[in-house]
Every structure is written in structure tokens, then in C-alpha cells.
PDB file of C-alpha atoms in Angstrom:
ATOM      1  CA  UNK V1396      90.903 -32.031   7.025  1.00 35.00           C
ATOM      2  CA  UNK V1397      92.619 -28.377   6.590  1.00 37.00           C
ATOM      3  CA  UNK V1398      91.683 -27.311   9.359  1.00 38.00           C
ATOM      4  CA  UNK V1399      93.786 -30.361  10.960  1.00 36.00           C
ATOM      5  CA  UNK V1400      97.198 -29.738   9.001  1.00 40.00           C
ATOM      6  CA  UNK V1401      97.376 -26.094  10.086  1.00 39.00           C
ATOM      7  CA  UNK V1402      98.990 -26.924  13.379  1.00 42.00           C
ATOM      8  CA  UNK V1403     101.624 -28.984  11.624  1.00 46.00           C
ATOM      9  CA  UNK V1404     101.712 -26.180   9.118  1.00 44.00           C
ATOM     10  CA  UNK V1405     102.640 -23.533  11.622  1.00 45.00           C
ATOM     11  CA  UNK V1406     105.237 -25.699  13.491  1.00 47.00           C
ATOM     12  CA  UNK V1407     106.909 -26.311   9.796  1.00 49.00           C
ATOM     13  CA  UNK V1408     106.319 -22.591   8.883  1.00 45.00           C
ATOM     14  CA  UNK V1409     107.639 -21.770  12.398  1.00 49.00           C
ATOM     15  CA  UNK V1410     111.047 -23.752  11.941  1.00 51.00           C
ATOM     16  CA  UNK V1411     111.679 -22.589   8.287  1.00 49.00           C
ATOM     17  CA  UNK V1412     111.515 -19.197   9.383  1.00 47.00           C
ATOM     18  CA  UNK V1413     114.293 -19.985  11.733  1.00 47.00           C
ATOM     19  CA  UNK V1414     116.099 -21.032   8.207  1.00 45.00           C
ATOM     20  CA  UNK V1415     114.700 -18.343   6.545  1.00 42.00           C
ATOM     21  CA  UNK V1416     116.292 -15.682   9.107  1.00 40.00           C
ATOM     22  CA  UNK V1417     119.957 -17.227   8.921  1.00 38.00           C
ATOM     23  CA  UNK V1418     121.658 -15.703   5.227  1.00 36.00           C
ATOM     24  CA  UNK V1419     122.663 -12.071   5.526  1.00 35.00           C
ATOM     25  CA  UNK V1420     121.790 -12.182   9.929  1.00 39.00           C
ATOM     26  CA  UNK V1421     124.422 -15.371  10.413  1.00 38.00           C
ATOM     27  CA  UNK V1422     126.105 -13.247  13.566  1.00 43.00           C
ATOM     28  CA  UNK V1423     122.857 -12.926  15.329  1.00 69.00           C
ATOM     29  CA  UNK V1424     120.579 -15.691  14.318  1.00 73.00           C
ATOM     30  CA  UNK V1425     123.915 -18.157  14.351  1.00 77.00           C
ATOM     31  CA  UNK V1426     121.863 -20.726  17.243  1.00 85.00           C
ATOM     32  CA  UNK V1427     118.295 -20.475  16.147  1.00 85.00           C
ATOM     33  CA  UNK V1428     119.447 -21.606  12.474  1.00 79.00           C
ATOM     34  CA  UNK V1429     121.653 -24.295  13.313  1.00 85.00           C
ATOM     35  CA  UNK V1430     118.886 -25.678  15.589  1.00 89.00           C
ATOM     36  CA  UNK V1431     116.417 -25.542  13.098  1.00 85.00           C
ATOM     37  CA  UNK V1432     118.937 -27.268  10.317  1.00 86.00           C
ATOM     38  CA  UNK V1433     119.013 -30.033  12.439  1.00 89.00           C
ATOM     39  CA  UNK V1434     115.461 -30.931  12.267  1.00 87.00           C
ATOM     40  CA  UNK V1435     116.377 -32.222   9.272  1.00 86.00           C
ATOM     41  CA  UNK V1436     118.495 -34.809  10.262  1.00 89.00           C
ATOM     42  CA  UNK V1437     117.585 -35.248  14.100  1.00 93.00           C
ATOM     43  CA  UNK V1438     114.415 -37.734  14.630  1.00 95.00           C
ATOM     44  CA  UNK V1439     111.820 -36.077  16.988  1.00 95.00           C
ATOM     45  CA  UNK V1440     108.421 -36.143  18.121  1.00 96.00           C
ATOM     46  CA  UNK V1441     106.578 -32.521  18.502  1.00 94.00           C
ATOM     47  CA  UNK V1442     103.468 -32.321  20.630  1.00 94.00           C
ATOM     48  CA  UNK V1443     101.378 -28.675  19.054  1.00 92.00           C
ATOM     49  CA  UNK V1444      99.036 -26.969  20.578  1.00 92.00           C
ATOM     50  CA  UNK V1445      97.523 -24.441  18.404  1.00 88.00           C
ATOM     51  CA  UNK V1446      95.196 -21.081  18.790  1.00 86.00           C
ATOM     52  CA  UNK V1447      93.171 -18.398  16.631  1.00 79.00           C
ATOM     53  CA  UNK V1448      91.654 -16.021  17.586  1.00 75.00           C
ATOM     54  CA  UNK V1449      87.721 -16.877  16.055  1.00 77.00           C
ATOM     55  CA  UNK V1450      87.998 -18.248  20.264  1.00 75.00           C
ATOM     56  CA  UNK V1451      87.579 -22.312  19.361  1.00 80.00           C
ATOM     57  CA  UNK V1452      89.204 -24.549  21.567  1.00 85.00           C
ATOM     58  CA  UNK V1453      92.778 -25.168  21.125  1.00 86.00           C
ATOM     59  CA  UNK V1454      93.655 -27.604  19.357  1.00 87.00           C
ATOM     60  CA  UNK V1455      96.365 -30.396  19.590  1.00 89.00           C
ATOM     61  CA  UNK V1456      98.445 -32.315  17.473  1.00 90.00           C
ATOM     62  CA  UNK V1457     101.546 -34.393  16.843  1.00 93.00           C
ATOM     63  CA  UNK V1458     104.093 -35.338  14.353  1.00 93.00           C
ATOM     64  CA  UNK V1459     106.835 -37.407  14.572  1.00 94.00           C
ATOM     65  CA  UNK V1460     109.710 -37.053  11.934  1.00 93.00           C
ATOM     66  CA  UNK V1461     111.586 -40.255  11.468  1.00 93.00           C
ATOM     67  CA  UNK V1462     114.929 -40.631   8.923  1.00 89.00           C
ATOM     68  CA  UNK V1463     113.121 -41.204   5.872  1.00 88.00           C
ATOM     69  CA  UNK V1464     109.388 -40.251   7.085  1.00 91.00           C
ATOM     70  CA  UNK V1465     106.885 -38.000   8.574  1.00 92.00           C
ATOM     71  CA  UNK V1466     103.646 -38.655  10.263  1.00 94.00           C
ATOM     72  CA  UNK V1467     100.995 -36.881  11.155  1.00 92.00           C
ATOM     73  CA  UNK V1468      98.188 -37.608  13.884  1.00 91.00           C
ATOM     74  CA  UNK V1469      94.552 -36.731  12.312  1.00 83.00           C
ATOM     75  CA  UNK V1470      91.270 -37.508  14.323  1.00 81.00           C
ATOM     76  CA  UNK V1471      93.302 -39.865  16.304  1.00 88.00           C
ATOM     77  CA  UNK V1472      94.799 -41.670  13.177  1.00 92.00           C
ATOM     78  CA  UNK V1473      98.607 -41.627  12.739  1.00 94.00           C
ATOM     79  CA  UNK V1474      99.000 -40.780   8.503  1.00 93.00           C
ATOM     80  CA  UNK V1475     102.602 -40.951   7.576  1.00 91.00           C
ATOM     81  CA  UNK V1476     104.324 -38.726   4.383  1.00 88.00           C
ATOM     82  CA  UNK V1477     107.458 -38.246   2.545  1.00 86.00           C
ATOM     83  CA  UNK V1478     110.764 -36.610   4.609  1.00 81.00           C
ATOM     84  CA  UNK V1479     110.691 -33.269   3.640  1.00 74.00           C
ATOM     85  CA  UNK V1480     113.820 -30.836   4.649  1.00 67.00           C
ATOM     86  CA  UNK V1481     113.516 -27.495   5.619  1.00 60.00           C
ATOM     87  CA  UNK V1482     115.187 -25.336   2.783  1.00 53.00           C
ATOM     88  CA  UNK V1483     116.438 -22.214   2.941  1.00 44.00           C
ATOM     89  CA  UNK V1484     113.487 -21.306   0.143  1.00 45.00           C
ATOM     90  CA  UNK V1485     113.675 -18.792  -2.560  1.00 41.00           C
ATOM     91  CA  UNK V1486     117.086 -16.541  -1.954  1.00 37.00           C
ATOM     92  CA  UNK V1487     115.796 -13.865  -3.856  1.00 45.00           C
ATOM     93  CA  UNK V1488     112.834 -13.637  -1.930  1.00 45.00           C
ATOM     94  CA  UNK V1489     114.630 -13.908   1.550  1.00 41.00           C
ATOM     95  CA  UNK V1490     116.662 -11.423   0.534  1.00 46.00           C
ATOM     96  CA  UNK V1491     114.246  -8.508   0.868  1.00 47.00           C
ATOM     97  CA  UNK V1492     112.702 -10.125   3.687  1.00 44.00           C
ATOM     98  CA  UNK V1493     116.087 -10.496   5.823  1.00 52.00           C
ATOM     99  CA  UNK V1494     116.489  -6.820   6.306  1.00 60.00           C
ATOM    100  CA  UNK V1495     113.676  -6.822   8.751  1.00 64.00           C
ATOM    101  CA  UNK V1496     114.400 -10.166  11.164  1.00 68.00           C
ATOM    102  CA  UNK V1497     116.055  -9.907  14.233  1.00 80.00           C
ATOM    103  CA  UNK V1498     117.386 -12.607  16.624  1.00 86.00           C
ATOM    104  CA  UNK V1499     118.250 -12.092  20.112  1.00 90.00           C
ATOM    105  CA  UNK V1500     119.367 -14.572  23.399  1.00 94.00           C
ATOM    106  CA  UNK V1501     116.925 -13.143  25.965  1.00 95.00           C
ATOM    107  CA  UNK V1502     118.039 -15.508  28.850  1.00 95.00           C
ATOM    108  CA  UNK V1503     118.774 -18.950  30.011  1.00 95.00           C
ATOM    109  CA  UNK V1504     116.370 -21.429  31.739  1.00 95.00           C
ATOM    110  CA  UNK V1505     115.433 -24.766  32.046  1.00 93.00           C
ATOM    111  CA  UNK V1506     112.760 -26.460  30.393  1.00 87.00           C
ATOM    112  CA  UNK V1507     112.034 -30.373  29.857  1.00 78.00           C
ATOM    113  CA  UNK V1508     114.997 -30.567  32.724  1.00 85.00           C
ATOM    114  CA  UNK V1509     117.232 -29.318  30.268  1.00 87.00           C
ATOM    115  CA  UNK V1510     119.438 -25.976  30.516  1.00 95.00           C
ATOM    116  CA  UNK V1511     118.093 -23.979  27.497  1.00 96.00           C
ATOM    117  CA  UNK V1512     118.939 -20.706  25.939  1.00 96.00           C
ATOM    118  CA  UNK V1513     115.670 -18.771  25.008  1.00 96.00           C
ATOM    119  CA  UNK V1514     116.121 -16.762  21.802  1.00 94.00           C
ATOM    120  CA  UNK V1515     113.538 -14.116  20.372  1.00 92.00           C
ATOM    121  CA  UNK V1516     112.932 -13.931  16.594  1.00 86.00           C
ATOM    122  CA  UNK V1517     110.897 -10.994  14.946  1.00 82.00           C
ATOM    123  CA  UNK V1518     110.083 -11.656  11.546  1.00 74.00           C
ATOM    124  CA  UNK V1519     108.602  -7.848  10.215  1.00 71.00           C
ATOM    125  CA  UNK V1520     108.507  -8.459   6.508  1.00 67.00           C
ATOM    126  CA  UNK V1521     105.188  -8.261   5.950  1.00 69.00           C
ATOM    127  CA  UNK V1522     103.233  -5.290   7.938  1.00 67.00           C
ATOM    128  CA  UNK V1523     100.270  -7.438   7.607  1.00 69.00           C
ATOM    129  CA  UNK V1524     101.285 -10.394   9.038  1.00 72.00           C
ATOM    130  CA  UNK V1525     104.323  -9.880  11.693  1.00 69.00           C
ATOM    131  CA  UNK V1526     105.171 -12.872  13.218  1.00 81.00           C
ATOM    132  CA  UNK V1527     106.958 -13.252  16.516  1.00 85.00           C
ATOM    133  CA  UNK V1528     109.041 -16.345  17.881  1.00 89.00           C
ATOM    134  CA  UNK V1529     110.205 -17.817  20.908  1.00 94.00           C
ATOM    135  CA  UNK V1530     112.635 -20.318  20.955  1.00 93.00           C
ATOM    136  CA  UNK V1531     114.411 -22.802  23.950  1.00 96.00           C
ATOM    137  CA  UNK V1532     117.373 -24.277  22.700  1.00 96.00           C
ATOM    138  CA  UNK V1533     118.609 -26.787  24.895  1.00 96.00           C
ATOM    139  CA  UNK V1534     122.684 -25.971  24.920  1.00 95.00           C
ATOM    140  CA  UNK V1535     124.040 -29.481  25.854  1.00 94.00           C
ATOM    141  CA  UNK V1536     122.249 -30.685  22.585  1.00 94.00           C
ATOM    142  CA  UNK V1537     121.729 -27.569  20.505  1.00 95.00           C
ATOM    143  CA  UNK V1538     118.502 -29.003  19.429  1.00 95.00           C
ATOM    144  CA  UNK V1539     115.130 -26.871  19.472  1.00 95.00           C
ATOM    145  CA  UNK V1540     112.930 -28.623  22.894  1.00 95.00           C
ATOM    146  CA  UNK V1541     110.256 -25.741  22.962  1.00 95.00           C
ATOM    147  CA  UNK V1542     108.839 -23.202  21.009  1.00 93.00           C
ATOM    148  CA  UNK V1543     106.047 -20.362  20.591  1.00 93.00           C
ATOM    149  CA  UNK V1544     104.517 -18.762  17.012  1.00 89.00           C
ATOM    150  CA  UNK V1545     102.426 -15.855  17.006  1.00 85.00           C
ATOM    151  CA  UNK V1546     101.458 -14.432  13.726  1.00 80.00           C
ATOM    152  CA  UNK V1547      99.365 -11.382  13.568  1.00 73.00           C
ATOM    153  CA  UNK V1548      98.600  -8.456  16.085  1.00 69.00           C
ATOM    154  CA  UNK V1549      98.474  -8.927  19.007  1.00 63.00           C
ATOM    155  CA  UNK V1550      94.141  -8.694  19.765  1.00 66.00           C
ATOM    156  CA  UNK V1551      94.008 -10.993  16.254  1.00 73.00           C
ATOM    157  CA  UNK V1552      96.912 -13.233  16.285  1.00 74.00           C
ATOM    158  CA  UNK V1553      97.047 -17.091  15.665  1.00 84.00           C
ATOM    159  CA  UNK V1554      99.104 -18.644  18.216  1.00 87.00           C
ATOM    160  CA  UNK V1555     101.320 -22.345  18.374  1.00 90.00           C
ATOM    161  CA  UNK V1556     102.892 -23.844  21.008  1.00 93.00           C
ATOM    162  CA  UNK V1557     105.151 -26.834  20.970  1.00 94.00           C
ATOM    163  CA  UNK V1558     107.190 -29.386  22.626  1.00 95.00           C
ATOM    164  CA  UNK V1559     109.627 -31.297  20.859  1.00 95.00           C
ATOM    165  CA  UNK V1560     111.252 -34.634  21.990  1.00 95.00           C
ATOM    166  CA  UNK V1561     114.413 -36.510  21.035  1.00 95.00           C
ATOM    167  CA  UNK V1562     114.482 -39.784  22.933  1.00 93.00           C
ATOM    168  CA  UNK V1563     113.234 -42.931  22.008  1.00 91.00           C
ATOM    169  CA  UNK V1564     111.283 -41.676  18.149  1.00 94.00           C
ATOM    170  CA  UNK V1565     109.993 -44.089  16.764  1.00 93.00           C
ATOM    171  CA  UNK V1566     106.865 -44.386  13.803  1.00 92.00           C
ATOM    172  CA  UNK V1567     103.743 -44.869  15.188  1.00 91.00           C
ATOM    173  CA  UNK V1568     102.187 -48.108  14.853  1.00 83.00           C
TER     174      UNK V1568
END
């Protein structure tokens, strides 16, 4: 069943980095963070599809985040668990980690009909793992609608995609 919650482990891992990157880089990571923050308090549903690089099929997942509950689909069976909010984590270790993030608006597009603004995060505190992001920020809503994870080098890296939607989330039945 690990192998199952790494998908929703990336896409969790994925956003609080987003959190993680905000403290001391607030001028250039202003967007990413507050879109991130507000999958705390924004229901959504986030379709994952997720990569490594042993070369198994990609796999795909989904989790819906409701106001007081998440859920998880495992081997086709919807498992819900407690509302957990992205924190910003341990400040002290953030701190020495902060001084190698970067955030940067690489262009505009649209995506899930939706006029987003596509933001690169590089995450380099920890030579062994460097982990790359791509975000779409949709600008009418300033909610996350897309993102990309890659963590590792490039011929070795572990990859997650995902879509995330805001209309009409409810828990599964």
C-alpha cells in the first residue's frame, strides 16, 4: 500500500514546498505561496499522475480535499483521512534551506480554459535530491490548476504531474 500513497505524497510534498519557499523569498515566491496557502481552505479534487525512473508504468491517482476531510483513491477504493494543513514546517530548518530556492513567472498561458501564470520553483537545498517545480496559477482565481515535480537528476528523477479542480468537490461516495 506504500507504493500507492507516494503519488499523494509527492503532490503534498510538492505544495508544502511552495510554503516552504515563501519566509525570507516573500518578493519572489509572493504567488506560488499564496496559492499553495489556499489549499488549505479551498476544496479541490487533484487527478496525479506519477513516474520513477525503475521504468514501471505511470501511475495514477486522486484525492479530493473536502472542509474537514481528505480522501484518497487506493486500488479503486475511495479511503478518506483527517484535514491536514500545509504548515510552514520547522522555521529553523527552512531557514538554511531558503537561501537556495528561487521563484520565477516564466510566462502566461492557458490551461483548463483558464488564463494562468506559469511560475518556476528550484528547490537546491539538498545536492542530493534537487527538486524542480512547475506551477500554473490560474490569475482570475489565484488558485494552483496544474502542476509538475521532479526530484532528482535529470537521467534518475521521480516525476508527478497533476491537475487540480475547484468546481463541484464533493466526498466520494
Amino acid at each position: 500500500m506504500t507504493r500507492y500513497l507516494l503519488p499523494v505524497a509527492a503532490a503534498v510534498l510538492g505544495a508544502g514546498a511552495l510554503l516552504g519557499a515563501g519566509v525570507a523569498l516573500a518578493a519572489g515566491c509572493d504567488a506560488p505561496l499564496d496559492a499553495a496557502e489556499k489549499l488549505n481552505d479551498t476544496p479541490y479534487h487533484m487527478t496525479m499522475t506519477t513516474t520513477d525512473p525503475s521504468g514501471r508504468d505511470p501511475e495514477v491517482s486522486e484525492l479530493i480535499s473536502t472542509e474537514d476531510a481528505t480522501y484518497v483513491l487506493l486500488r479503486g477504493t475511495w479511503h478518506p483521512g483527517p484535514k491536514e494543513a500545509l504548515t510552514l514546517g520547522d522555521l529553523d530548518d527552512m531557514a538554511e534551506a531558503e537561501q537556495y530556492m528561487t521563484c520565477e513567472l516564466v510566462r502566461s498561458e492557458e490551461t483548463a480554459g483558464k488564463t494562468a501564470d506559469v511560475w518556476q520553483i528550484v528547490d537546491q537545498s539538498d545536492p542530493n535530491e534537487l527538486k524542480h517545480q512547475t506551477v500554473w496559477i490560474a490569475r482570475e482565481t489565484g488558485l494552483i490548476v496544474r502542476m509538475a515535480v521532479e526530484i532528482g537528476d535529470a537521467g534518475s528523477a521521480s516525476r508527478m504531474s497533476a491537475e487540480i479542480d475547484y468546481e463541484n468537490v464533493l466526498a466520494p461516495r
